[in-house]
Short mmCIF file of C-alpha atoms in Angstrom, two decimals:
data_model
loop_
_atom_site.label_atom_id
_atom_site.label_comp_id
_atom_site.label_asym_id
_atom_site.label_seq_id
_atom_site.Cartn_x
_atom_site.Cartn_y
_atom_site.Cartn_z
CA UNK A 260 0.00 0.00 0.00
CA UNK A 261 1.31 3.27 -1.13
CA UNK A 262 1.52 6.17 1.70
CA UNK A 263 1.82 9.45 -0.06
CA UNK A 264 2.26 12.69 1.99
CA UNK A 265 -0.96 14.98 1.87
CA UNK A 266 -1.41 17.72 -0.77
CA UNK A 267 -0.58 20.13 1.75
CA UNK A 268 3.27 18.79 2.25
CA UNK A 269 3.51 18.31 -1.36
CA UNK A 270 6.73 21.22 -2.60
CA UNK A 271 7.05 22.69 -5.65
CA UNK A 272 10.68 24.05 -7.00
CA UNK A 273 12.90 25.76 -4.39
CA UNK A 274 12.07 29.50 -3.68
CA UNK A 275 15.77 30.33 -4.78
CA UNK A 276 15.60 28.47 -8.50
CA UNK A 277 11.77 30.42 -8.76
CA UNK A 278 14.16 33.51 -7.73
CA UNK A 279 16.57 32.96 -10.21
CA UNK A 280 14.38 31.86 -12.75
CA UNK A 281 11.84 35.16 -12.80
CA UNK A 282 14.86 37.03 -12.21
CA UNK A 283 16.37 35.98 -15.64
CA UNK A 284 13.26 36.32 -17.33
CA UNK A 285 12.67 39.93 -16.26
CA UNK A 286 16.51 40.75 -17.65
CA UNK A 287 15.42 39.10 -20.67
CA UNK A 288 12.53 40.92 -21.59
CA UNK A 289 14.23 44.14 -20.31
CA UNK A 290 17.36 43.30 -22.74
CA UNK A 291 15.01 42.86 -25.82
CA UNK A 292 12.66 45.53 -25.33
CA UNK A 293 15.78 48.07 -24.81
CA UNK A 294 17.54 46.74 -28.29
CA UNK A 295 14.63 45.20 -30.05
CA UNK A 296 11.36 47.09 -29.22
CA UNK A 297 9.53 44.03 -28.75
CA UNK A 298 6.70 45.18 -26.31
CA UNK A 299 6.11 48.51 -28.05
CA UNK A 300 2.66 47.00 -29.17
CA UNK A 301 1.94 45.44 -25.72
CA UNK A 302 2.84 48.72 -24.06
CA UNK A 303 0.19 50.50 -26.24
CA UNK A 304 -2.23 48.04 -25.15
CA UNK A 305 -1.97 47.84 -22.03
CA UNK A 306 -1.96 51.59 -21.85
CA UNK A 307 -5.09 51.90 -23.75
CA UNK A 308 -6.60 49.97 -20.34
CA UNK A 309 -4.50 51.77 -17.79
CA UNK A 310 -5.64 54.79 -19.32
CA UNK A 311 -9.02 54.89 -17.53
CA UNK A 312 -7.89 53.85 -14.38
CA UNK A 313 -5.42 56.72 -14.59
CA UNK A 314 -7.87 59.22 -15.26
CA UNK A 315 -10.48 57.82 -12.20
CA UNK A 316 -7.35 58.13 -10.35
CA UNK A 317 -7.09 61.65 -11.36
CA UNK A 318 -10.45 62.95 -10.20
CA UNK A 319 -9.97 63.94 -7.52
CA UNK A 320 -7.11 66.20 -7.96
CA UNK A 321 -9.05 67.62 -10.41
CA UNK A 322 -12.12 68.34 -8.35
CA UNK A 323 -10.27 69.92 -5.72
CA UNK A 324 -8.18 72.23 -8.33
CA UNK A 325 -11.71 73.13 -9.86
CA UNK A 326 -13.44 74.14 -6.22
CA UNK A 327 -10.34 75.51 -5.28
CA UNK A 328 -10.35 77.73 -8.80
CA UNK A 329 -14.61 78.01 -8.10
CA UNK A 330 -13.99 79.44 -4.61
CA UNK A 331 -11.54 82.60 -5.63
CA UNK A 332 -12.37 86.30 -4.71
CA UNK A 333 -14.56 88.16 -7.34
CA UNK A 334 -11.90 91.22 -5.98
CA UNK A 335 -8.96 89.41 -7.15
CA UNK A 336 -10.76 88.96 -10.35
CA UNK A 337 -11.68 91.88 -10.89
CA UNK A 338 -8.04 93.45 -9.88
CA UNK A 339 -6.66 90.89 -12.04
CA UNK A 340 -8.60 92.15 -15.46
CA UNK A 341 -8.19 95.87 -14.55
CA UNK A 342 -4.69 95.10 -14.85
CA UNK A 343 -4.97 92.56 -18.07
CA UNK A 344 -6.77 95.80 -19.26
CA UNK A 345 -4.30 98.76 -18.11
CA UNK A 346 -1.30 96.26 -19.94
CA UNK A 347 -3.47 95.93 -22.80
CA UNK A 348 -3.80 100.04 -23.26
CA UNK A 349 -0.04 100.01 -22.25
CA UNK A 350 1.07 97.96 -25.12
CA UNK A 351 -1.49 98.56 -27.44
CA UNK A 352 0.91 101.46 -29.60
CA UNK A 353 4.00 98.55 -29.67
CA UNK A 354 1.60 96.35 -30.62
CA UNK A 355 0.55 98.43 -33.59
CA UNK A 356 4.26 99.18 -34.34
CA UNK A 357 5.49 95.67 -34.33
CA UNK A 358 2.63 94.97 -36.83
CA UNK A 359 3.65 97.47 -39.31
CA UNK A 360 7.02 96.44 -38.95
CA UNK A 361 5.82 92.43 -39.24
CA UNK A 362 4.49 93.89 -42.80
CA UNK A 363 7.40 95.83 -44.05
CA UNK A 364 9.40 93.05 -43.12
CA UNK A 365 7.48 90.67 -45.12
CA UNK A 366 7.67 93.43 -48.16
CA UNK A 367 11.10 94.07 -47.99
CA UNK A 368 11.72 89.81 -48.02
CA UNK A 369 9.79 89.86 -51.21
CA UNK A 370 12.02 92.98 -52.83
CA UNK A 371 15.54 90.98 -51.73
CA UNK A 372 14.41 87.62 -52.72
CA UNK A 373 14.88 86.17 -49.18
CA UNK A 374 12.76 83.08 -47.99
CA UNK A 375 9.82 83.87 -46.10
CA UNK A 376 10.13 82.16 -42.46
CA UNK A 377 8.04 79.41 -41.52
CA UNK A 378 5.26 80.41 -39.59
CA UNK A 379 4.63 78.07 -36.28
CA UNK A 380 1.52 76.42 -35.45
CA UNK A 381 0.27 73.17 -33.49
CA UNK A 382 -2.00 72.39 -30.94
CA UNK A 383 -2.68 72.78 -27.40
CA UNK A 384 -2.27 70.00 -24.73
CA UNK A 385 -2.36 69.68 -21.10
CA UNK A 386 -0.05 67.91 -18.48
CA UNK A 387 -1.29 65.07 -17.01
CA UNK A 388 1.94 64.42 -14.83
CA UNK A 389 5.55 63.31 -14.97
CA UNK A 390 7.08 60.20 -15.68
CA UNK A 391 7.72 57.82 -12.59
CA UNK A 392 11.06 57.44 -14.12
CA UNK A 393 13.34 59.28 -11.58
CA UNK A 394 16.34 59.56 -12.98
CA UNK A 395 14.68 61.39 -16.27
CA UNK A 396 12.77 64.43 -17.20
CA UNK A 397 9.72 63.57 -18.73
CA UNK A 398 6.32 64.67 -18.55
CA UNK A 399 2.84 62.75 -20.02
CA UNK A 400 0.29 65.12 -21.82
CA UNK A 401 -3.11 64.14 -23.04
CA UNK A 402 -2.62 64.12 -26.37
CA UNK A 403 -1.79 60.92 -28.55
CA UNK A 404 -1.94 59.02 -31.56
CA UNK A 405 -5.57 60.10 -31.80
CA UNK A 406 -4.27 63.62 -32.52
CA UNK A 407 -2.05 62.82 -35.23
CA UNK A 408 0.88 63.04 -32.41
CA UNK A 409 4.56 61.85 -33.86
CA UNK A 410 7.47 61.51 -32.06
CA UNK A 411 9.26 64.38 -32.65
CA UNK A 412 7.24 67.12 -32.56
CA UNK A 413 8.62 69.80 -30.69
CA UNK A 414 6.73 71.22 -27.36
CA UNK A 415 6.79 74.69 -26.22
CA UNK A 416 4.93 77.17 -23.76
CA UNK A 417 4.37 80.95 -23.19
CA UNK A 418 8.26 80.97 -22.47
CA UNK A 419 10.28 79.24 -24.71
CA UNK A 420 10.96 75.57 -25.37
CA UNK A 421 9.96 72.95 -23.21
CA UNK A 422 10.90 69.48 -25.18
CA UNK A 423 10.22 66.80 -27.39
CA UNK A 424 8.12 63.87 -28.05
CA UNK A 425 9.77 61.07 -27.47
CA UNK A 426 6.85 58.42 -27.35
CA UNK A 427 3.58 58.34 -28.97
CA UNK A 428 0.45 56.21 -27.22
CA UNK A 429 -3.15 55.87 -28.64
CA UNK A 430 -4.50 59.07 -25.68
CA UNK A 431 -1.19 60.18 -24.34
CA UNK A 432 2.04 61.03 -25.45
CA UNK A 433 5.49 61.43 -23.36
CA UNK A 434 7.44 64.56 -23.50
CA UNK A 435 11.22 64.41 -22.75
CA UNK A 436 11.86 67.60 -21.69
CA UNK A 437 15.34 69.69 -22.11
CA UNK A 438 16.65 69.26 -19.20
CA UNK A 439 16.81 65.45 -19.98
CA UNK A 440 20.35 64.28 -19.28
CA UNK A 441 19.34 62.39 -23.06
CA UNK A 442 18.23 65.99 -24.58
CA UNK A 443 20.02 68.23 -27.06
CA UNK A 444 18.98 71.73 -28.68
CA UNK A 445 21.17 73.66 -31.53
CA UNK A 446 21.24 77.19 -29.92
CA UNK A 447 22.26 80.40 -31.08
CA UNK A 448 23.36 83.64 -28.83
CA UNK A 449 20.99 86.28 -29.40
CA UNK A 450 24.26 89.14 -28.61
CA UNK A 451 26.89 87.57 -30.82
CA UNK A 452 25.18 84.67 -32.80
CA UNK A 453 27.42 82.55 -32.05
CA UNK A 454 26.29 78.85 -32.35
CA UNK A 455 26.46 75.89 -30.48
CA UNK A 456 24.54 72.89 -28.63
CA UNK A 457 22.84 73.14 -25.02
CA UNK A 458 22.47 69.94 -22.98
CA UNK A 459 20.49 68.87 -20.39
CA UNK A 460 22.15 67.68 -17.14
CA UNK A 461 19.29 65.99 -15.27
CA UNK A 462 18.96 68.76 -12.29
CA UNK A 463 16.83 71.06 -13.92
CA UNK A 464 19.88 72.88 -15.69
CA UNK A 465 21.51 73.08 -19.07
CA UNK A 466 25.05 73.20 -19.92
CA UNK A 467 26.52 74.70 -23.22
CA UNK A 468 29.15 72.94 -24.71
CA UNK A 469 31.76 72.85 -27.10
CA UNK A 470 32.57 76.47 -26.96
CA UNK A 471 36.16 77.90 -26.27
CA UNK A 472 37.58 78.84 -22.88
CA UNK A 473 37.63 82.42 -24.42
CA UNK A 474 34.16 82.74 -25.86
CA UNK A 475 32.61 85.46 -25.79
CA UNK A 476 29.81 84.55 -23.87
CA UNK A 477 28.35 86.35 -20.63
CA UNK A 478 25.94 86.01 -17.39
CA UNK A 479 22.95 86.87 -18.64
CA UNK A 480 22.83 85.90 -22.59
CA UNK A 481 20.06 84.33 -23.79
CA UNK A 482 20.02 81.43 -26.05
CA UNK A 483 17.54 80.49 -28.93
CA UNK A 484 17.15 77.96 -31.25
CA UNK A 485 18.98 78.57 -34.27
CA UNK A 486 16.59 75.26 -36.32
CA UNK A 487 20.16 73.67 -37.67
CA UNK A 488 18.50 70.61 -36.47
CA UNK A 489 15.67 70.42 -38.82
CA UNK A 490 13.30 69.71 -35.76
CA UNK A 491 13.09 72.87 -34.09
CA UNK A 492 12.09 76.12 -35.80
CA UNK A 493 14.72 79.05 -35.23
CA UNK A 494 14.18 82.08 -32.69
CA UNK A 495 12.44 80.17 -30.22
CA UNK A 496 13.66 81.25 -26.41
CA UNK A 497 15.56 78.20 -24.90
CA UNK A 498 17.76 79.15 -21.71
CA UNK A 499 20.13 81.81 -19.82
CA UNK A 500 23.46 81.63 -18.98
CA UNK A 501 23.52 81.93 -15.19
CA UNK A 502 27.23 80.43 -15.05
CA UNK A 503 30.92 80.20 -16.37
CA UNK A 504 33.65 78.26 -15.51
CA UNK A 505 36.76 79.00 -17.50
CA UNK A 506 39.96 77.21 -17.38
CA UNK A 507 42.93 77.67 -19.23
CA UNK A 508 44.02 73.98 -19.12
CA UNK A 509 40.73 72.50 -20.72
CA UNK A 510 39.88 73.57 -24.33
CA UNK A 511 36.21 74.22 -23.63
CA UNK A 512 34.68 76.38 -21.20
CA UNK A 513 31.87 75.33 -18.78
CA UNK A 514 28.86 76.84 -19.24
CA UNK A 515 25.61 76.50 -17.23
CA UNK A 516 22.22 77.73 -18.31
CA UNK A 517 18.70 77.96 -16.42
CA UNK A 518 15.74 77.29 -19.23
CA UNK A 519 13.22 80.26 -20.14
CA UNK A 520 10.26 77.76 -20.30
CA UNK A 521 8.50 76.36 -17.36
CA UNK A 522 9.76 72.75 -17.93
CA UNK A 523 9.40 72.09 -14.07
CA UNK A 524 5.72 73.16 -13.94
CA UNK A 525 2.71 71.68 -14.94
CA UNK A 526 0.62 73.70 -16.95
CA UNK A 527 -0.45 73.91 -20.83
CA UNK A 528 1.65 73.58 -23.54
CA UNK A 529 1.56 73.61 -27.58
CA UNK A 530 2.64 70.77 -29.71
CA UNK A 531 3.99 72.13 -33.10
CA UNK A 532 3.68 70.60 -36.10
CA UNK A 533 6.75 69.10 -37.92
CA UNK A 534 8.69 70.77 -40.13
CA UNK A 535 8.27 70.38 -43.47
CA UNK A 536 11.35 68.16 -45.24
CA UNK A 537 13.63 70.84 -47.19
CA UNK A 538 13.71 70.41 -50.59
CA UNK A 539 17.19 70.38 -52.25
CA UNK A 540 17.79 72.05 -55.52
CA UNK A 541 18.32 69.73 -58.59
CA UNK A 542 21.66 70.58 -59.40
CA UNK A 543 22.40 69.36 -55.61
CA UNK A 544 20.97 66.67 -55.79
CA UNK A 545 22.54 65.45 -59.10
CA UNK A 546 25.96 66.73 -57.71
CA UNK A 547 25.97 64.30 -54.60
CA UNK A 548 24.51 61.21 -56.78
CA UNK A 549 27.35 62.02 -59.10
CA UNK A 550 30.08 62.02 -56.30
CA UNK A 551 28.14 58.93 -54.54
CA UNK A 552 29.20 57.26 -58.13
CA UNK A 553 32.17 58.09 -58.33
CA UNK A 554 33.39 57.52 -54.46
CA UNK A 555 33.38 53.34 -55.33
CA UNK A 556 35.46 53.78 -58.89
CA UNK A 557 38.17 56.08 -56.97
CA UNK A 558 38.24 53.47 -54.41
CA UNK A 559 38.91 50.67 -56.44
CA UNK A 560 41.48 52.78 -58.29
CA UNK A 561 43.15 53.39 -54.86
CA UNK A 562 43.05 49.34 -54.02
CA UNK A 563 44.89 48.02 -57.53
CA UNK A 564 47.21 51.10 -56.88
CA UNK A 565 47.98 49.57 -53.60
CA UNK A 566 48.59 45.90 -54.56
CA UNK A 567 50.52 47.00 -57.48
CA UNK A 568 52.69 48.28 -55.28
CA UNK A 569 52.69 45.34 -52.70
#
């Protein structure tokens, strides 16, 4: 007669091999989704579940914010639009003088030939909340794949530049914003136009690099984009140099910038559209198909040259 132990005594694999085994797995999936994007779809899906529960969990944040906004003085409205109104008359003869300028600029464009600029527009969005994702700078905002989002698109607020989207779901997008240690803007000095590249350190900062120690750069300058990048369109306000180091025995100088746009804050922000692809002339383009053709013959010319003379 067979005497087997009870169900309850029965033991399954050792808690260590389980350990070991999920532990693998999870480095697995990590690996492959990090060189391979192979749970881009399932992270859409699932997010197009989460994304309910999200907002439920949202609600009451949001209620609160709207009593709190319900509940606010009608005096501190009212002060608030007599002063809107006293700006308004304030700036009302600039205003008028920056749009008759805006229209002899356009005119005298037209008389020299010169390329009209690319006028900006997008749509609004509002921010949801930032990634969980401590050691980045990200942000989610409620706009996604259902509002012909692409990754890409630059992101900007009353101020100046805020980021980039870096990932495109079917309601929400994610924003990588410029202080992202992974984040880089072509930037141009509004005092000297001088060019260079600002990046994000992580901390809320910028840093501009690859200038000389003797640069002439000061406290104070501030920094647009100067659109080299094809991404971002030129003149937008980016950051101010709050900073420099300068050392004789390094080749670069340091230099630290604090960003013009809210990128801490939550608030609203705009979504631009892309930039339309530049169009080369035809002579260009025949020009680098020529010396694309010609690149293999001269290197086969320079290969028998060399084992003639081996």
């Amino acid at each position: 007669m067979d005497h087997q132990p009870p169900p309850f005594f029965k033991r399954g694999p050792a808690p260590v091999a389980l350990l070991s085994f999920y532990v693998a797995l999870s480095v697995a999936l990590l690996v492959a989704d990090a060189r391979l994007q192979t749970l881009e779809v399932l992270r859409q899906a699932l997010s197009m579940f989460t994304h309910p529960v999200q907002h439920l969990a949202q609600l009451p944040a949001k209620f609160l914010d709207n009593a709190g906004n319900y509940f606010v003085s009608v005096s501190r409205l009212q002060d608030e639009n007599a002063q809107l109104k006293r700006a308004r008359l304030d700036n009302v003869a600039t205003l008028l003088r920056t749009q008759h300028l805006e229209i002899e600029n356009v005119r005298l464009r037209k008389l020299l030939g010169v390329k009209e600029r690319q006028q900006a527009s997008g749509q609004l969005a509002q921010i949801l909340y930032s990634a969980r994702d401590p050691y980045s700078r990200r942000i989610v905002i409620d706009k996604g794949q259902q509002d012909k989002v692409l990754a890409g698109q630059p992101v900007i607020d009353d101020a100046g530049i805020v980021g980039q989207v870096t990932r495109v779901f079917p309601f929400v997008a994610e924003v990588t914003l410029i202080t992202d240690k992974e984040q880089a803007v072509p930037v141009q000095i509004v005092r000297t136009g001088l060019r260079s590249v600002v990046f994000g350190l992580g901390n809320g900062q910028l840093e501009l690099r690859f200038l000389p120690a003797n640069a002439d750069v000061q406290d104070g300058d501030v920094l647009v984009t100067s659109g080299l990048d094809g991404i971002f369109l030129p003149g937008f306000p980016v950051a101010r140099v709050v900073h420099i180091e300068r050392d004789t025995s390094y080749s670069f100088a340091r230099i630290f910038c604090m960003p013009l746009a809210g990128v801490e804050n939550f608030s609203e922000v705009m979504i631009l559209d892309p930039r339309p692809a530049v169009v080369l002339p035809e002579q260009l383009v025949r020009e680098a198909a020529g010396r694309e053709a010609k690149s293999p013959v001269r290197s086969g010319q320079a290969k028998k040259k060399r084992l003639k003379k081996d």
